[in-house]
Short mmCIF file of C-alpha atoms in Angstrom, two decimals:
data_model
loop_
_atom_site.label_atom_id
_atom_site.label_comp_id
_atom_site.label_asym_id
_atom_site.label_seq_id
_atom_site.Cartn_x
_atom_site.Cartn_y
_atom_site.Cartn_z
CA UNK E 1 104.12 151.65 145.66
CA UNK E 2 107.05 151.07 143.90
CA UNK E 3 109.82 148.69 144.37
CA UNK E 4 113.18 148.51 143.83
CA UNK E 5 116.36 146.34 144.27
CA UNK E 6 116.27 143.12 146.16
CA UNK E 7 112.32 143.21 147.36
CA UNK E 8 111.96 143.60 143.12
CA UNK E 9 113.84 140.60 142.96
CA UNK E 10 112.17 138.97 145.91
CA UNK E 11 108.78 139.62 144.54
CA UNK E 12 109.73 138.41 140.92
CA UNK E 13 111.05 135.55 142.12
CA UNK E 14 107.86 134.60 144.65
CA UNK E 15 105.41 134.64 141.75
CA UNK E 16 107.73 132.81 139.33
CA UNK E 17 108.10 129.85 141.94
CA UNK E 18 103.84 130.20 142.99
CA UNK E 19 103.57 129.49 138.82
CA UNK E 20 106.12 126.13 138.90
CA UNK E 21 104.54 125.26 141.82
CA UNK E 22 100.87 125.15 139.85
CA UNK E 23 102.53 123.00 137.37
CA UNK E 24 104.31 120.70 139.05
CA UNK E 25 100.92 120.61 141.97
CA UNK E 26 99.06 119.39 138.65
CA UNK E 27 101.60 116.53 137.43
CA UNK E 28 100.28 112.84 137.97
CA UNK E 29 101.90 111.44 140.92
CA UNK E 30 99.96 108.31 141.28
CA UNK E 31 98.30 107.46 137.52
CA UNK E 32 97.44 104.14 136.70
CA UNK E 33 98.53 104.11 132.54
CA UNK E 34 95.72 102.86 130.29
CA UNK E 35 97.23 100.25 128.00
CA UNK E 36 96.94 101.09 124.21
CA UNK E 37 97.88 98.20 121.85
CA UNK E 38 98.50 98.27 118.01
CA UNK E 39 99.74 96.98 115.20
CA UNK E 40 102.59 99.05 113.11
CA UNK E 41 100.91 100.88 110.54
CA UNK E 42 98.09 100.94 112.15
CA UNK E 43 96.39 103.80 113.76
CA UNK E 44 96.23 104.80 117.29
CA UNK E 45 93.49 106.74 119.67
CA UNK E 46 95.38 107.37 123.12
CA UNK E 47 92.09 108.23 124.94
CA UNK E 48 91.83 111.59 127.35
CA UNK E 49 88.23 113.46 128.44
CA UNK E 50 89.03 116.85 130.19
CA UNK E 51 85.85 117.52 131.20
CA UNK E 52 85.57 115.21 134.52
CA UNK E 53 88.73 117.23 135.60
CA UNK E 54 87.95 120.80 134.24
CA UNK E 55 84.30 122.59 134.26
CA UNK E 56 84.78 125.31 132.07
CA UNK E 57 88.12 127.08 130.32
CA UNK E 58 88.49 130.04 128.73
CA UNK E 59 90.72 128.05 125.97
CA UNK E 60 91.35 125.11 125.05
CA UNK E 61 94.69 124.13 125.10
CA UNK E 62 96.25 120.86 125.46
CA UNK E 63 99.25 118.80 125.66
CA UNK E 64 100.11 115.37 125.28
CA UNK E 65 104.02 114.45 126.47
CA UNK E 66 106.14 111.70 126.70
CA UNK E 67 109.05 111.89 129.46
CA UNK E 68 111.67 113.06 127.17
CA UNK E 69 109.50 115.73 125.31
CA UNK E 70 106.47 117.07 124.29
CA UNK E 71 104.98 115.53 121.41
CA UNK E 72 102.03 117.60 120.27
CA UNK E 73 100.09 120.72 121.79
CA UNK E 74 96.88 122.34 120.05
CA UNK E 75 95.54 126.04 121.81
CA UNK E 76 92.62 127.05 119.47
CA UNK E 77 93.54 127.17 115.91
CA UNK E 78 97.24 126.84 116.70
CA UNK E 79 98.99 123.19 116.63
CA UNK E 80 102.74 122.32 117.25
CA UNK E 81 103.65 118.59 116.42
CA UNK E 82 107.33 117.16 117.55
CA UNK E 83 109.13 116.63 114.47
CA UNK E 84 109.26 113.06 114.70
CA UNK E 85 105.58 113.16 115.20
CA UNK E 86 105.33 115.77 112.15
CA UNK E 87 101.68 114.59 110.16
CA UNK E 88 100.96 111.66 112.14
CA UNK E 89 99.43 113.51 115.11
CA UNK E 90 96.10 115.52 115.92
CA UNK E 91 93.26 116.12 118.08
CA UNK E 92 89.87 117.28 116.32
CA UNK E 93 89.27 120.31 117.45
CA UNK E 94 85.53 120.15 117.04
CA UNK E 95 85.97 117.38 119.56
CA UNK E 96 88.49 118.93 122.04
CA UNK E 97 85.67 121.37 122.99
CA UNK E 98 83.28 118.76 123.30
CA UNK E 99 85.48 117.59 125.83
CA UNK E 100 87.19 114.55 124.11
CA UNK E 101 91.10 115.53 124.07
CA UNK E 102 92.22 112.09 122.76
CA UNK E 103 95.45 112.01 120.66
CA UNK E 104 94.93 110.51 117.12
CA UNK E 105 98.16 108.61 115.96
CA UNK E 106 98.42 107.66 112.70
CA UNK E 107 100.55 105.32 110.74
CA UNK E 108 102.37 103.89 114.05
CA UNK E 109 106.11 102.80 114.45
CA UNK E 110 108.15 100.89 116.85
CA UNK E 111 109.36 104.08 117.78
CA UNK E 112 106.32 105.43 119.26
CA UNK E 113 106.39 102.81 121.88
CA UNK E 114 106.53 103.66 125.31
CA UNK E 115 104.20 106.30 128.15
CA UNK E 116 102.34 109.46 127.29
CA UNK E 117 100.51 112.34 129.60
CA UNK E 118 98.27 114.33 128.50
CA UNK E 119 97.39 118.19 130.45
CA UNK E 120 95.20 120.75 130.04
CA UNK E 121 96.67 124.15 130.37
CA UNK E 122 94.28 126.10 132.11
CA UNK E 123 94.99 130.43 132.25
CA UNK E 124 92.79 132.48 134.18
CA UNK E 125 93.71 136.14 135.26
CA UNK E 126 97.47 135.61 136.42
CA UNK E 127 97.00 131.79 137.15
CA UNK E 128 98.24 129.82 135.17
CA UNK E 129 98.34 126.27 135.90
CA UNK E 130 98.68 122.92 133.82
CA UNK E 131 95.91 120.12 134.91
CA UNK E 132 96.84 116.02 134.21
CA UNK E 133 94.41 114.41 132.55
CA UNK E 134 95.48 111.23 131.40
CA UNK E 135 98.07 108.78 131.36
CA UNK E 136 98.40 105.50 128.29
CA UNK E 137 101.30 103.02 128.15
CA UNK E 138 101.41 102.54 124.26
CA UNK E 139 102.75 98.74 122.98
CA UNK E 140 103.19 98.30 119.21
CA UNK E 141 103.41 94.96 118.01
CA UNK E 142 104.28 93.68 114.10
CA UNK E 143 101.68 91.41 112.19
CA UNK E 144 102.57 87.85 111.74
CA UNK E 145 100.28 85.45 109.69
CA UNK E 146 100.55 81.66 107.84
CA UNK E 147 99.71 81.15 104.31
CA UNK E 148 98.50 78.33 102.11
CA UNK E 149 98.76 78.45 98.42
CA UNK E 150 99.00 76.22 95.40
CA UNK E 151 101.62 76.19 92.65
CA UNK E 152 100.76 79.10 89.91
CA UNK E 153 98.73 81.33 92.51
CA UNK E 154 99.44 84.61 93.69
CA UNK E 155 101.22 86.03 97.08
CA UNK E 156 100.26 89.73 98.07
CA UNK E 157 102.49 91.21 100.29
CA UNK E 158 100.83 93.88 102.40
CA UNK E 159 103.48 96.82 103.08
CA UNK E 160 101.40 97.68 105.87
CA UNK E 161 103.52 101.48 106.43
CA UNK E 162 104.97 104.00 103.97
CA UNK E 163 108.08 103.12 106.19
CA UNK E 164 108.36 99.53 104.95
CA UNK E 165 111.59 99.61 103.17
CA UNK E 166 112.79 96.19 102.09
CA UNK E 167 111.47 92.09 101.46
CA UNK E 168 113.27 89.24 102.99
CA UNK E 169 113.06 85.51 102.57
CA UNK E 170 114.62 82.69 104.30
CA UNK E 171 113.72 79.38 102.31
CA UNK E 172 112.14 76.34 104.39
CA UNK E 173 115.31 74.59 105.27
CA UNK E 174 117.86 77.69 104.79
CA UNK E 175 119.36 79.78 107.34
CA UNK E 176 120.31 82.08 104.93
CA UNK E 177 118.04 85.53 103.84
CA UNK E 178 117.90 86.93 100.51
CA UNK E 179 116.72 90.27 100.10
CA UNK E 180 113.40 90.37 97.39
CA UNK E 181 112.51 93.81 97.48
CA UNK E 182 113.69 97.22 98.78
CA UNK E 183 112.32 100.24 98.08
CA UNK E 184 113.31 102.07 95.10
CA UNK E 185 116.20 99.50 94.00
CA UNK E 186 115.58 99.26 90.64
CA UNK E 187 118.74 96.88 90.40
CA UNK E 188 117.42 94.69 93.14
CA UNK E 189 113.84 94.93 92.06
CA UNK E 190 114.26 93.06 88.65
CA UNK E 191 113.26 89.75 89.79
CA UNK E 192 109.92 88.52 90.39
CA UNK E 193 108.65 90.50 93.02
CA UNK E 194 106.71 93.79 92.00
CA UNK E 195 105.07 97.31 94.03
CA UNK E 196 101.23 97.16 93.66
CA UNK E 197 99.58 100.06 95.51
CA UNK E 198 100.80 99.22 98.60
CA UNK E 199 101.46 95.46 98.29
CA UNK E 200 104.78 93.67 96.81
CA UNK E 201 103.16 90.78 94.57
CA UNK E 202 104.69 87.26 93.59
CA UNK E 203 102.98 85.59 90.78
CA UNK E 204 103.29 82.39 89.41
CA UNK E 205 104.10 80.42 92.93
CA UNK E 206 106.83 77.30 92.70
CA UNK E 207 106.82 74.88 95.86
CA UNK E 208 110.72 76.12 96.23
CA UNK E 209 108.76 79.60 97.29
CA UNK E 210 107.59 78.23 100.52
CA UNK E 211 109.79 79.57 103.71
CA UNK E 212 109.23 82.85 105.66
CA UNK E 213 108.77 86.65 104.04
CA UNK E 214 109.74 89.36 106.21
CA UNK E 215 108.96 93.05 105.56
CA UNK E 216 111.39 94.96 106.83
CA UNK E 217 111.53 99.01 108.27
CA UNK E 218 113.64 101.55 107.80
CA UNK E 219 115.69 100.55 111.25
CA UNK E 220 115.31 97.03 110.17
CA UNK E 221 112.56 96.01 112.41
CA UNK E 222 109.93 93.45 111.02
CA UNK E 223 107.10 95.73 110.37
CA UNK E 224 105.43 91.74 108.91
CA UNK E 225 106.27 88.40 108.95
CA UNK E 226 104.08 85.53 106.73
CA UNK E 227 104.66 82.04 106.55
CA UNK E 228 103.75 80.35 102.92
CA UNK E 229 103.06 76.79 102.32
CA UNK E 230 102.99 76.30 98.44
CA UNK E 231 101.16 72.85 97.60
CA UNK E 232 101.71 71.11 94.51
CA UNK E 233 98.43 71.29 92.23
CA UNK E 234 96.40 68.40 92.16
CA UNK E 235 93.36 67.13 90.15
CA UNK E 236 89.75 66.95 91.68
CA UNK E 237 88.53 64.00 91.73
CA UNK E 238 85.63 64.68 90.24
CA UNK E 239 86.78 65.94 87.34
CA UNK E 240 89.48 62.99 87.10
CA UNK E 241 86.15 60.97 86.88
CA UNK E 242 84.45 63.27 84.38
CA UNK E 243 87.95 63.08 81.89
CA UNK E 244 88.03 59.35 82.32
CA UNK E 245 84.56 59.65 81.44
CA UNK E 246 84.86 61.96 78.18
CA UNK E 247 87.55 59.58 77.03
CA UNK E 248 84.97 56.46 77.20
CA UNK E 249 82.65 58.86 75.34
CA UNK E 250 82.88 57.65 71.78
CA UNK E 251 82.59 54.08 72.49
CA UNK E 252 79.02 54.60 73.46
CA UNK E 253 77.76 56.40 71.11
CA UNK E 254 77.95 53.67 69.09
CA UNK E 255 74.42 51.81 69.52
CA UNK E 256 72.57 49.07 68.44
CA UNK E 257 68.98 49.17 68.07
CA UNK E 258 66.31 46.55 67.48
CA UNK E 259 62.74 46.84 67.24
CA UNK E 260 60.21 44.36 68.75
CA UNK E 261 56.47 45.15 68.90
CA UNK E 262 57.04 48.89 68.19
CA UNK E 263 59.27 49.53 71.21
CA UNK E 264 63.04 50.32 70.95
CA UNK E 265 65.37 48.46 72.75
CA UNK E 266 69.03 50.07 73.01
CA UNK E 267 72.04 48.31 73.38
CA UNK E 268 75.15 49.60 74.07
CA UNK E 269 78.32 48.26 71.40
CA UNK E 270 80.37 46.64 74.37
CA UNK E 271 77.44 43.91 75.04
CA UNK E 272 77.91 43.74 71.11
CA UNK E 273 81.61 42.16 72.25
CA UNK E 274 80.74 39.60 74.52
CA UNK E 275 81.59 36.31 72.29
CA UNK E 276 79.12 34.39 70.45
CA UNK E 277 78.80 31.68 72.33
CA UNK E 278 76.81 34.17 74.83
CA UNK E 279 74.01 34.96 71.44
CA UNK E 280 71.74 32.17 69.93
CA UNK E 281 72.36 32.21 65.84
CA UNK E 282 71.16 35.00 63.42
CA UNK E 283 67.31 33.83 62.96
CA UNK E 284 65.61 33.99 59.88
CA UNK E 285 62.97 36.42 59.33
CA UNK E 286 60.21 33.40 58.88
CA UNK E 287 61.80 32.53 62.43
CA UNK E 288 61.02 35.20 63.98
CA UNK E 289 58.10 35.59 62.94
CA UNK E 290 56.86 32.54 64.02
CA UNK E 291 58.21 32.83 67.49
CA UNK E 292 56.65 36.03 68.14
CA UNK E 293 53.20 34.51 68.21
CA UNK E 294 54.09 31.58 70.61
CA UNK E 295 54.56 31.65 74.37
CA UNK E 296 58.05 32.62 75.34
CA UNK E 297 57.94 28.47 76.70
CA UNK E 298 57.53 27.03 73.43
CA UNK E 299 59.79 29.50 71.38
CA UNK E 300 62.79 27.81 69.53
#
């Protein structure tokens, strides 16, 4: 039976609004978000399992959407990423038929902050219909840490993101920031900090270096901030004691050494000082002699 005119028409448009009308039937209405939290640079897993919704699909194909657009969808071997998202996203597809759909997000920004949905697009013989799986509220927060250094040690910098764009520091009773480091400033590079594989580096720490480093994004957001105490160097005390000792060194080596009865007697040169007065006379031999044989109560 053929038709033509308006029941066409009428008939085109009843199975175009019976195919919104799966999609929109499949949207969340009431989804509690799962909370993902992060640091920037870090990497995100915005979790999603299909199978408690779906039992078996033909395909798999799924999307994951914010509520401005869609920011990556995978059907088989084919993948579309937003452009924003462009190398950051994916979903292993050795584990999206397993039944784990969960978005991967790598090297996160401040901009990737805020609610994503993901959906499985399910099409079976003329019906074709879009089933919510999961809601997550992503929050992306910057890393902030204290550190405690002495004067001629090292501060490493972590960069945290290829986005990290520029150093800051505000000295400990300054208001004022001086940019350190930006990226590929040759001119403002010169000074003391230097790139190391993903770290800026400042050697050869002065107590003037304590105050706050900031590293900065590409939109100027803090992607870290650290707080460095720089102590002044100071001497154990142990090995205070052990110089004071090495200087006293040389004085007793010098010894004095008498013999009585075949047994050595050492005594040091600064009981050699004491005055006199403290030491009976020099004896003479014959003196000696003699007093050896008599009782330490009758010696002279």
């Amino acid at each position: 039976m053929k038709m033509y005119g308006i029941d066409r028409d009428r008939h085109f448009i009843h199975l175009h609004c019976l195919w919104i009308v799966g999609y929109v039937a499949s949207s969340p209405l009431h989804s509690i978000p799962v909370s993902i939290s992060c640091n920037v640079g870090s990497q995100a897993i915005l979790p999603c399992k299909w199978k408690s919704q779906l039992d078996k699909i033909p395909v798999c194909h799924v999307q994951w959407q914010t509520p401005d657009e869609t920011v990556f969808e995978q059907m088989g071997a084919q993948r579309w990423q937003a452009t924003e998202f462009e190398g950051r996203v994916e979903v292993p597809e050795e584990k999206l038929w397993q039944g784990d759909c969960s978005l991967i997000l790598h090297d996160v920004q401040f901009g990737d902050v805020g609610l994503y949905e993901s959906f499985m697009v399910v099409d079976r013989a003329r019906n074709k219909r879009r089933v919510f799986i999961q809601s997550v509220q992503l929050s992306v927060h910057d890393h902030t840490s204290e550190e405690s250094l002495r004067e001629g040690e090292t501060l490493d910098l972590k960069l945290h993101t290829p986005q990290a764009k520029k150093v800051v520091f505000q000295g400990r009773n300054s208001t004022e920031m001086t940019v350190l480091w930006m990226r590929g400033e040759e001119e403002v590079n010169s000074g003391r900090l230097k790139e190391v594989k993903g770290f800026v580096v400042l050697k050869g720490l002065k107590i003037d270096d304590c105050g706050t480093y900031t590293v900065l994004d590409s939109h100027g957001l803090p992607v870290s901030t650290v707080h460095l105490t720089v102590e002044a160097y100071q001497v154990d005390e142990t090995q205070k004691f052990h110089e004071i000792q090495g200087k006293q060194a040389p004085i007793a080596m010098y010894e004095k050494y008498y013999r009585t009865r075949n047994k050595l007697s050492v005594f040091p040169m600064t009981l050699l000082k004491r005055s006199s007065a403290e030491f009976p006379a020099t004896m003479k031999k014959s003196d000696r002699k003699r007093n050896s044989r008599q009782p330490l109560s009758k010696r002279a």
